[in-house]
Structures are given as structure tokens and as C-alpha cells.
GROMACS .gro file of C-alpha atoms in nm:
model
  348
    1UNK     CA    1   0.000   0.000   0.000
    2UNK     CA    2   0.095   0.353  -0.090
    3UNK     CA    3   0.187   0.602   0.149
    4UNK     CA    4  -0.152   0.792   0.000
    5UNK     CA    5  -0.336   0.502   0.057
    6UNK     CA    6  -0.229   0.422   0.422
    7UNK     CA    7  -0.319   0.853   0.452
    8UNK     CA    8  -0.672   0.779   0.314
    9UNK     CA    9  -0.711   0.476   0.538
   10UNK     CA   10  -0.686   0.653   0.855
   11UNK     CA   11  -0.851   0.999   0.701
   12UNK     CA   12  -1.152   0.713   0.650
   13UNK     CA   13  -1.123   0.493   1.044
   14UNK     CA   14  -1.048   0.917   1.210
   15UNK     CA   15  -1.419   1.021   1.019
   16UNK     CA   16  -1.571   0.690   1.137
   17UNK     CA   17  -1.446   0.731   1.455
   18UNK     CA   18  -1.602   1.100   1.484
   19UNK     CA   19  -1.874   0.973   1.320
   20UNK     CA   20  -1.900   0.726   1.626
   21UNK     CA   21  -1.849   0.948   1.886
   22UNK     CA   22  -2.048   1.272   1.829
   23UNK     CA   23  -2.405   1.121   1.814
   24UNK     CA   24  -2.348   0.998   2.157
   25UNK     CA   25  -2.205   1.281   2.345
   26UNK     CA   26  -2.529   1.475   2.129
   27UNK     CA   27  -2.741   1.256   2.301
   28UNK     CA   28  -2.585   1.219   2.672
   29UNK     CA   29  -2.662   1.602   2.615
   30UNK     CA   30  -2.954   1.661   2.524
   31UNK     CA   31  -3.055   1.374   2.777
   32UNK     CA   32  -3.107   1.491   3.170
   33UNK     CA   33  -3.162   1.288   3.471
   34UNK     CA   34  -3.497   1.208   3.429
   35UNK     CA   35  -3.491   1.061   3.086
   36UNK     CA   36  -3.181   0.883   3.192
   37UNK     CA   37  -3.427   0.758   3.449
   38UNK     CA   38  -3.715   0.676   3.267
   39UNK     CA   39  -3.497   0.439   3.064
   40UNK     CA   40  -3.288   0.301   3.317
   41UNK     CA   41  -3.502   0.295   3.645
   42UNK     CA   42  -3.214   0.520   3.851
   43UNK     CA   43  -3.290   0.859   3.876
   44UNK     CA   44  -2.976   1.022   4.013
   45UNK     CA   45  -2.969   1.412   4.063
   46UNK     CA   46  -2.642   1.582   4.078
   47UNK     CA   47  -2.698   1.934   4.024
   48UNK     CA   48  -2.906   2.190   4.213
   49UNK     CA   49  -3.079   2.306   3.867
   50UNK     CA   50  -3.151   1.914   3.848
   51UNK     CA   51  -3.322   1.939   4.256
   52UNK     CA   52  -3.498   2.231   4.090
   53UNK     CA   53  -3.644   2.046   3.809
   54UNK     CA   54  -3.750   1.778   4.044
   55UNK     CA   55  -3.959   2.034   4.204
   56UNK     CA   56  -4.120   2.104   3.881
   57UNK     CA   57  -4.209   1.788   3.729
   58UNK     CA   58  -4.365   1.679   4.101
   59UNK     CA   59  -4.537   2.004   4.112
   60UNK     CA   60  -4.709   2.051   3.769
   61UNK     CA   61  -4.512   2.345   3.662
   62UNK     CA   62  -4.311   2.204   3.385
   63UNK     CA   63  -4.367   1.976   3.056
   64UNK     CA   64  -4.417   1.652   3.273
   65UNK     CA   65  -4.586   1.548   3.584
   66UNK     CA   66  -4.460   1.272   3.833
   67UNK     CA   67  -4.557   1.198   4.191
   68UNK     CA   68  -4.226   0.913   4.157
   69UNK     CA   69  -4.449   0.646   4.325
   70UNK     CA   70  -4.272   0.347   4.381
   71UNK     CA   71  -3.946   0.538   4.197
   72UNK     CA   72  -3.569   0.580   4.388
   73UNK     CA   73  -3.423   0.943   4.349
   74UNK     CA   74  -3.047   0.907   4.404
   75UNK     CA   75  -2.845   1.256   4.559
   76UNK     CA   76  -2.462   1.196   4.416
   77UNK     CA   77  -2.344   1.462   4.593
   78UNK     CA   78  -2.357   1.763   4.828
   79UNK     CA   79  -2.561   2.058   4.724
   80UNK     CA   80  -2.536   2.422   4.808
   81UNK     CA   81  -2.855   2.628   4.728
   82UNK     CA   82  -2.629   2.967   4.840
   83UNK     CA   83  -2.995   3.090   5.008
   84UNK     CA   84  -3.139   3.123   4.701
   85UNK     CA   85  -3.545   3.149   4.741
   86UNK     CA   86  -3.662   2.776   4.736
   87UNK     CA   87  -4.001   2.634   4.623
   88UNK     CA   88  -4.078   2.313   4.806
   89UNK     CA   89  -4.103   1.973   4.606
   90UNK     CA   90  -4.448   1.894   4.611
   91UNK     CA   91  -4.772   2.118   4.701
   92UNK     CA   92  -5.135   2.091   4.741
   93UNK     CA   93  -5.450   2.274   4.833
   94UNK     CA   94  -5.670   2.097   5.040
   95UNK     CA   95  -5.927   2.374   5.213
   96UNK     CA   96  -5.887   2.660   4.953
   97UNK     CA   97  -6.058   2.681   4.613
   98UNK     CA   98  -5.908   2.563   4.330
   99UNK     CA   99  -5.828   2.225   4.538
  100UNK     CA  100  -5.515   2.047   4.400
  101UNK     CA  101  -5.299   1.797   4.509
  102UNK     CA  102  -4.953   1.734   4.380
  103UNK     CA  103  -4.729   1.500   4.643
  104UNK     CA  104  -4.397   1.321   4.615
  105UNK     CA  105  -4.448   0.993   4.644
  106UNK     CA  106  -4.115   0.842   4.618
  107UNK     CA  107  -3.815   0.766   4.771
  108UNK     CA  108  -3.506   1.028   4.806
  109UNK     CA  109  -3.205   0.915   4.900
  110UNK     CA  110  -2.927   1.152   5.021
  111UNK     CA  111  -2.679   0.894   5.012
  112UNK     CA  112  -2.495   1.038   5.295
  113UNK     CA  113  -2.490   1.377   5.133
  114UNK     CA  114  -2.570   1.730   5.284
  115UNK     CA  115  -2.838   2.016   5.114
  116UNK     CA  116  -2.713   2.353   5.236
  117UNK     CA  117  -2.837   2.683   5.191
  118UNK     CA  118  -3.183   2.610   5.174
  119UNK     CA  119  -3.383   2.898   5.243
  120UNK     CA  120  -3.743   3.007   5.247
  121UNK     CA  121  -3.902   3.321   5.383
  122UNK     CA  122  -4.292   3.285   5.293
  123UNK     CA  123  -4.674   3.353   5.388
  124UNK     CA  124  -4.786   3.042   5.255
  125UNK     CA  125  -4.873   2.719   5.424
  126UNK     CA  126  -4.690   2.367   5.387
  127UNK     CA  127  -4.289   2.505   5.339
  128UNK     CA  128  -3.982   2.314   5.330
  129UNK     CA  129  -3.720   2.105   5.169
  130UNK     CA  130  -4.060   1.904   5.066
  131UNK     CA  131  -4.367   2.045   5.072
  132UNK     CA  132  -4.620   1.748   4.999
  133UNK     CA  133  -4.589   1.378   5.075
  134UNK     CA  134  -4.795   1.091   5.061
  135UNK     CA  135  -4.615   0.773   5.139
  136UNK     CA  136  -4.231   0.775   5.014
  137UNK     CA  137  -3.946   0.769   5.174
  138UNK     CA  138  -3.678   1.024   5.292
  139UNK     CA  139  -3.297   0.877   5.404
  140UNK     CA  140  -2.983   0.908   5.447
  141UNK     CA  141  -3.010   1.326   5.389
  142UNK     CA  142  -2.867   1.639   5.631
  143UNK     CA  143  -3.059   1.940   5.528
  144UNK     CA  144  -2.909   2.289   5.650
  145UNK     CA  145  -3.098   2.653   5.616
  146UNK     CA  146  -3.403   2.847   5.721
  147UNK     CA  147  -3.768   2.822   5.677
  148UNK     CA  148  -4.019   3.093   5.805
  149UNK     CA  149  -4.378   3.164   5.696
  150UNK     CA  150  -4.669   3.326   5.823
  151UNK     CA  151  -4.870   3.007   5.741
  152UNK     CA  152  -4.905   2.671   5.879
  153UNK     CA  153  -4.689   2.345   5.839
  154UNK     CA  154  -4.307   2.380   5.811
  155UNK     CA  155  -3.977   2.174   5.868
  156UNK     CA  156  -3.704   2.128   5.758
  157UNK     CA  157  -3.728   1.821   5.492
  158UNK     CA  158  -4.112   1.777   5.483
  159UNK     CA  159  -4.415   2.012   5.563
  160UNK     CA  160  -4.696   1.799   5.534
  161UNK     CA  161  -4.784   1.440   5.489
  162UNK     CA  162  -5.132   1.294   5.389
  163UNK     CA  163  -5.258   0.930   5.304
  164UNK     CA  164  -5.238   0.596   5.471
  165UNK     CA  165  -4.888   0.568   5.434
  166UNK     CA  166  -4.652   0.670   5.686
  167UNK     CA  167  -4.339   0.860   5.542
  168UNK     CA  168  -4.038   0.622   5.615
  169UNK     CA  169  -3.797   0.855   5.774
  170UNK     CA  170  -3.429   0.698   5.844
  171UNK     CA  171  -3.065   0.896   5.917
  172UNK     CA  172  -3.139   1.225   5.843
  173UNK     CA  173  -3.082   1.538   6.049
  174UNK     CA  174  -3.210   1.854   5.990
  175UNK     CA  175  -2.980   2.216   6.088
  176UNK     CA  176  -3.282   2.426   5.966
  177UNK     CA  177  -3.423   2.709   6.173
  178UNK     CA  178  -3.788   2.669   6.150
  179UNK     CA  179  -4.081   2.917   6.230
  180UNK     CA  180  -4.443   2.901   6.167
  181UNK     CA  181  -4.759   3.013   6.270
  182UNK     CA  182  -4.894   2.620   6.361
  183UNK     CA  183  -4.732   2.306   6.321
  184UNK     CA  184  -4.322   2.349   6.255
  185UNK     CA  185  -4.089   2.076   6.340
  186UNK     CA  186  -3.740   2.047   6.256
  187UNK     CA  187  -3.821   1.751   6.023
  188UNK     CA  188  -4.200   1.694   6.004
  189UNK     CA  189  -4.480   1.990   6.024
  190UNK     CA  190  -4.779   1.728   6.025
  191UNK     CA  191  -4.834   1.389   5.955
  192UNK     CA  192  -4.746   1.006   6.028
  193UNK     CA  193  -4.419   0.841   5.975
  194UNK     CA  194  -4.199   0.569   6.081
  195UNK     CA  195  -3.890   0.722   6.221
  196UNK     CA  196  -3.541   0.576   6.260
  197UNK     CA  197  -3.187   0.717   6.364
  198UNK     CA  198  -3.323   1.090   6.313
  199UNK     CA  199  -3.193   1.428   6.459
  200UNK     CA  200  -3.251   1.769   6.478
  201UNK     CA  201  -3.018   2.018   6.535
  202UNK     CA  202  -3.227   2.342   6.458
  203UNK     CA  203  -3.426   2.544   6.660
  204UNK     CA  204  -3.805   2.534   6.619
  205UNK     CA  205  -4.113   2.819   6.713
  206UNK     CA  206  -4.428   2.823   6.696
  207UNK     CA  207  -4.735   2.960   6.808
  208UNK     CA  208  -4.883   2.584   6.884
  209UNK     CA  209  -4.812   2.279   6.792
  210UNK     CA  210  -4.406   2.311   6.761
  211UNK     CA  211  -4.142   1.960   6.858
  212UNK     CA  212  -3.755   1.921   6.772
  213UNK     CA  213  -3.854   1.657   6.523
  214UNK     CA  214  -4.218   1.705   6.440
  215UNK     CA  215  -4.493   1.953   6.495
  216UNK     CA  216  -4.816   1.700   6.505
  217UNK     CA  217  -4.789   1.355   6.440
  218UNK     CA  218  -5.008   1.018   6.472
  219UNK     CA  219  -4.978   0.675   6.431
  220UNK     CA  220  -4.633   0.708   6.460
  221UNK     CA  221  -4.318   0.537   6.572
  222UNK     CA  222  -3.971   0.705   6.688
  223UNK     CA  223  -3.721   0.478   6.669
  224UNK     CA  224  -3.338   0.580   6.815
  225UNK     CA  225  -3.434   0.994   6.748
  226UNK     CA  226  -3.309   1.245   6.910
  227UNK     CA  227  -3.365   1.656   6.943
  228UNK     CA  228  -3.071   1.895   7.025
  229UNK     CA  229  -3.222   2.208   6.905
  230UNK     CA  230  -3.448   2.469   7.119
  231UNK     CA  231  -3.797   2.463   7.121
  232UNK     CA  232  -4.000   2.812   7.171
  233UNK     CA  233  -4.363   3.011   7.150
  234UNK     CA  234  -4.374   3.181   6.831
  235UNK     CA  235  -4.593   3.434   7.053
  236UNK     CA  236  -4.862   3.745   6.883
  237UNK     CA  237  -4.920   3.601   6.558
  238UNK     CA  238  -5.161   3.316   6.608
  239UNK     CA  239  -5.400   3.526   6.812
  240UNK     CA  240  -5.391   3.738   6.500
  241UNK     CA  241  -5.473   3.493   6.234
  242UNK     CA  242  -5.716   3.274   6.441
  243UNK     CA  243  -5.867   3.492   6.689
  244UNK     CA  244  -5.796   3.253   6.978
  245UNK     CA  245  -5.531   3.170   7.205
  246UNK     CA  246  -5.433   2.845   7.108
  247UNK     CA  247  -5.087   2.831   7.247
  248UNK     CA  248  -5.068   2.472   7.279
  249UNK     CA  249  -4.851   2.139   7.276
  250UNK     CA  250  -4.466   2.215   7.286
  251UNK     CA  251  -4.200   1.912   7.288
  252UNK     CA  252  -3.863   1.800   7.230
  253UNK     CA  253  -3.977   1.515   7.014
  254UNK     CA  254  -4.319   1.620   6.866
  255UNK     CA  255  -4.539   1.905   6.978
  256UNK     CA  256  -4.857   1.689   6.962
  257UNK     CA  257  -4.924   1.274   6.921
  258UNK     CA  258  -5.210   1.037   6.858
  259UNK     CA  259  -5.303   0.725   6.807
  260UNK     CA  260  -5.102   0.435   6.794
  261UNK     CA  261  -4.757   0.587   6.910
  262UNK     CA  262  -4.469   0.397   7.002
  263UNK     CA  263  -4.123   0.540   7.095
  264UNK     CA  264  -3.796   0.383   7.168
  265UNK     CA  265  -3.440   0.496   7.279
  266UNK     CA  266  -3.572   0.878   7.177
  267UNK     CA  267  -3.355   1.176   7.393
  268UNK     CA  268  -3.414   1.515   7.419
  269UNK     CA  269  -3.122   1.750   7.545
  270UNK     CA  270  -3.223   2.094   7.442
  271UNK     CA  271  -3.437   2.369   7.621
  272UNK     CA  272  -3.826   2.380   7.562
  273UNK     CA  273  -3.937   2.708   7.621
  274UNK     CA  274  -4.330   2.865   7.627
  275UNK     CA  275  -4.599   3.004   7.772
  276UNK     CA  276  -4.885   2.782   7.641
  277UNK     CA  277  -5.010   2.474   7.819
  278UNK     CA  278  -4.903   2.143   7.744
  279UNK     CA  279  -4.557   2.158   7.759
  280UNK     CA  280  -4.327   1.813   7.765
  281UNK     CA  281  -3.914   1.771   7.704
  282UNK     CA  282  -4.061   1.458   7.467
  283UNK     CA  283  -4.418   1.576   7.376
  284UNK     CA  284  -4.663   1.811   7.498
  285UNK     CA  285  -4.958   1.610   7.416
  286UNK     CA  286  -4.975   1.251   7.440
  287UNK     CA  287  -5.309   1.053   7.357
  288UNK     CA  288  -5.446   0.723   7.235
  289UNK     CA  289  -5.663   0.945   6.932
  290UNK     CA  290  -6.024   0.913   6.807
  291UNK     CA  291  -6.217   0.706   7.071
  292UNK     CA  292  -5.905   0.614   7.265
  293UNK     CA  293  -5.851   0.334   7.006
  294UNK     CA  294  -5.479   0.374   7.007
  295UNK     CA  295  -5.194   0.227   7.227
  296UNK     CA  296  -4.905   0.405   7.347
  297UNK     CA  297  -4.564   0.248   7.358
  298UNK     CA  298  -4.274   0.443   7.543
  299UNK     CA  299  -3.917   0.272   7.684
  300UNK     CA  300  -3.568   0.372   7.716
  301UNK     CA  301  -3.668   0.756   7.629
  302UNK     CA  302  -3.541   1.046   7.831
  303UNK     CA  303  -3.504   1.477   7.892
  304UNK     CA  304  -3.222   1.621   7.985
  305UNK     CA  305  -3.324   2.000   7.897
  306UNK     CA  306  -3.542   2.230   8.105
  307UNK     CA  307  -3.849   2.270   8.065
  308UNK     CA  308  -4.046   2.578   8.070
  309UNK     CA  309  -4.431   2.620   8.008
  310UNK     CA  310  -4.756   2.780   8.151
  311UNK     CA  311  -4.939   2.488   8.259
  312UNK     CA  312  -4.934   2.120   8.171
  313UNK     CA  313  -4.556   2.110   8.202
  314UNK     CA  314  -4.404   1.815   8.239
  315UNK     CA  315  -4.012   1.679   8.242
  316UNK     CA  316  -4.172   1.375   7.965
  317UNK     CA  317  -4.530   1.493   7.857
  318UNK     CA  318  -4.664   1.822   7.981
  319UNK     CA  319  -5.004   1.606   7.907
  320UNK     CA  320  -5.076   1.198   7.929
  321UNK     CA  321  -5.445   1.133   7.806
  322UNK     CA  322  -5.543   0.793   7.807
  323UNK     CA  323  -5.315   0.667   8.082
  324UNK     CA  324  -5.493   0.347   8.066
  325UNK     CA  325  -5.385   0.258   7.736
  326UNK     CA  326  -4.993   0.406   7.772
  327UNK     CA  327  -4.724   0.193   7.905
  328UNK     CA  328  -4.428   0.401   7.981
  329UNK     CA  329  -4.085   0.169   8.074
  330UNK     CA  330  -3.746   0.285   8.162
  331UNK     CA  331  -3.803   0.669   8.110
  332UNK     CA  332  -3.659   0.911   8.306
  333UNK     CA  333  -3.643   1.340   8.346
  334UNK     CA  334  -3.314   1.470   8.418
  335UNK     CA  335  -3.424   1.853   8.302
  336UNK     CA  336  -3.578   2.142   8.546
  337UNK     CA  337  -3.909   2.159   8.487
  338UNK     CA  338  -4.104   2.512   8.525
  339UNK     CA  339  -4.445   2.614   8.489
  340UNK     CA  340  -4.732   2.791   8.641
  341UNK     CA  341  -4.958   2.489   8.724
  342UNK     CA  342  -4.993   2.105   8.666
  343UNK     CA  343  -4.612   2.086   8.656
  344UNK     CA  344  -4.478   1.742   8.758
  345UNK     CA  345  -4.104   1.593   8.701
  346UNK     CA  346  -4.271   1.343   8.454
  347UNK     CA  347  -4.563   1.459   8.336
  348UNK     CA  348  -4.771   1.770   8.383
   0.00000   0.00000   0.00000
């Protein structure tokens, strides 16, 4: 062969080989996470443009709509949203006209990985990391940042949750300052989950229904969860919006709880601070729910913060309904305990 002809033979493998090569870097392109999903089954997000986009395919707002039922959503790495105003992933509307209901339904998976700079300053109800859940599943995920609204229902990974399904919460921990009118906690406003190896690290006010780790919950269990951030009234602005003075149900571990509750090897160390009644270091209200058809579950669980409430304060519950239907095993106060009246060491 010539030397033209050996020139012409790799001229004709170096065009193949472009030829190759750019349809598939075209396509890996033009292709984002959730196509690469779609086809694969893995959704992995590694970009805080691609956490944005999640947002608005589970909310409606872009060209496709997707609760992720039954789907895995993979974090690859640490995110920093530099404080940049946040809309939470998923929404609904469920007293106010037009009623709509967009939740995320699937799993999210931190992998280990840390969301910073989330931040949301808002009037609106139902704000944080996630706004909407129904079922799904939340792991492995620290959240840092701040979330304050004049509404109701804030935390900081998930606002609200709705359905049969608990939320499956396991190792995450929340550094989010939270603040809401009714129902803030550091990682659940409202709602019913199944809780393992959880902290919060944040502090937490409201003007009722505030706890370290969740504002309201029922049906719940706490498994191994723990609350190291401050408590407090959010004090004026409730009275404002509802006319009343429903300053009520302040705890370490959840504000309020119903139902079938059970709670194991859960701590709180930080200070819970009001005015309002029903004021625990683990919960400030503690019932069986609807008809007293639930059964409490409580062991190994202690306070070592103080305690400080107007009445129904308690070192462990500032309130125990139901006592009939609670068993409470190797729980202890080690906290001062403060309040006008019904105070007790354990329970107000």
C-alpha cells in the first residue's frame, strides 16, 4: 500500500471514529436525569438546577408530571442552594378553592450527602425542603438553612404528609431554623411516619403545635431519634390569624401525638421554652386518638433539657391522656421543669 493510501485509510477509520463518537455525546446532552431515568429505572440528581427540576415535574409546573411512586431518586453529591429562594417539592390545596394535590411519592435518597443553603421566607402554608408527601421515603439526607412563613406546616425536609402511608424517615438530620404560625418541626410539620436514627439540630417556634422533630404527628413510631435544638412560642401572631389563644402542645420530640404511638431509645437534650399549656421535654400532648382506640408504647426515652411552660408542664409529657392505654418503661427526666400549674417531674 501507498503512502496515500495508508493517509486515506486513517482519514476514513479518524471520520468513522467522529462519526461514532459525536451522536453519543449529542445525546448524553440533550438527555437529563430524568430521561436517563425513565430508561434506566435510577434517577440520580447531581446538580441543584436538576433538585430544581425535580420540584417542577412533582409540582405541575413544567412539561411533565410525576408523583415518583414506587421510583428511587439518588443525591450523588452535596448541594449548596447559596440561600437562594426555594419552592418546596411537592404542594397541594386541600381547604382553599381551586383544590389540588400534587405529592412526592417516592423515595429520596441523600446517600450520605448534605443540602445547604436552603432557604425560604414565605406567607404560605406547607414550606420546606418538601412540601407534599404521601407515602415515600426520605434517608440518608442532612438538610441545612431556614424556613419561616406566616402560614401553617413547616420543617425542615417535609411540611406535610397525607394518606395511609406513613413517610419512612431513616438517618437524616435537619440544621434548619424553623418558624411558623402552627405546626413546625425540625423535620415533620404534620403527619405520620416511621422514624429511625433521626436528629434535629435546629431550633423550632411556633405559636402551637411546635417539637424538635415534628410539629403534630399520629400513628407514629420514633425509633433511636433524638432533638438537640431549642424549642420556643412563636408568641402574637396566632391570636392574629385565628382569633384565639391556642398556644398549645410544645415538645422536644413532637409538639402533639395520637393514636397508635410507640417510641424507643428517643432523647431530648435541648431547652423547651413557652408560655402555652401542654408543655413536655418529649411531647406536649400525648393521647391514644379518636375514641381512645390507640396504644401508646414508650421505653428507654429520656429529657435532659429544662423545661419551661404555663401549665401542663411536664419533664416527659406536659399532658398523658389515656393513661390506661400508655405503658411508659425505663423513662426518666433529668431537666428542670417550670411552669405555672400542673407541673410534675414526669408529666404535667
Amino acid at each position: 500500500m501507498t503512502q496515500t493510501g495508508r493517509w486515506r485509510t486513517h482519514s476514513a477509520l479518524l471520520c468513522c471514529a467522529v462519526l461514532f463518537l459525536l451522536p453519543l455525546g449529542t445525546r448524553a446532552a440533550e438527555e437529563n436525569w430524568y430521561l436517563a431515568g425513565e430508561r434506566d429505572g435510577i434517577y440520580k440528581i447531581s446538580t441543584v438546577e436538576e433538585l430544581r427540576e425535580l420540584g417542577e415535574i412533582v409540582n405541575g409546573t413544567g412539561e411533565k408530571t410525576d408523583s415518583f411512586a414506587g421510583k428511587i431518586i439518588y443525591l450523588e453529591q452535596d448541594l449548596d442552594l447559596k440561600e437562594a429562594p426555594w419552592t418546596p417539592i411537592g404542594r397541594c390545596s386541600l381547604i382553599d378553592t381551586p383544590l389540588y394535590q400534587f405529592p412526592f411519592s417516592g423515595e429520596f435518597d441523600g446517600q450520605g450527602h448534605r443540602i445547604s443553603g436552603l432557604f425560604i421566607q414565605s406567607e404560605e402554608d406547607h414550606q420546606g425542603l418538601f412540601g407534599y408527601m404521601e407515602g415515600g421515603a426520605i434517608r440518608n439526607l442532612t438538610v441545612e438553612g431556614t424556613v419561616s412563613t406566616s402560614g401553617d406546616y413547616a420543617a425542615g425536609l417535609i411540611a406535610l404528609q397525607k394518606g395511609d402511608q406513613p413517610i419512612q424517615m431513616e438517618n437524616c438530620v435537619s440544621h434548619v431554623e424553623v418558624s411558623a404560625t402552627y405546626f413546625a418541626g425540625g423535620l415533620l410539620g404534620e403527619g405520620k411516619a416511621v422514624m429511625k436514627n433521626n436528629e434535629n439540630r435546629g431550633t423550632v417556634c411556633a405559636f402551637g403545635y411546635a417539637g424538635g422533630l415534628c410539629g403534630s404527628v399520629s400513628d407514629t413510631e420514633m425509633l433511636n431519634c433524638g432533638n438537640f435544638g431549642k424549642v420556643t412560642e412563636r408568641a402574637g401572631e396566632g391570636e392574629e390569624k385565628t382569633g384565639t389563644l391556642l398556644r398549645a402542645a410544645y415538645g422536644g420530640l413532637a409538639g402533639s401525638a395520637k393514636g397508635n404511638m410507640v417510641l424507643e431509645n428517643c432523647r431530648n437534650e435541648a431547652e423547651i421554652e413557652t408560655q402555652g399549656s401542654q408543655t413536655g421535654g418529649l411531647m406536649g400532648s400525648l393521647s391514644s386518638g379518636y375514641q381512645s382506640k390507640g396504644k401508646i408504647s414508650v421505653q428507654g426515652c429520656w429529657n435532659t433539657g429544662r423545661v419551661t411552660g404555663g401549665k401542663k408542664v411536664g419533664g416527659l409529657f406536659g399532658s398523658l391522656e389515656d393513661r390506661a392505654r400508655a405503658a411508659v418503661r425505663a423513662c426518666c427526666n433529668q431537666g428542670e421543669v417550670w411552669g405555672e400549674k400542673q407541673v410534675g417531674g414526669l408529666v404535667g
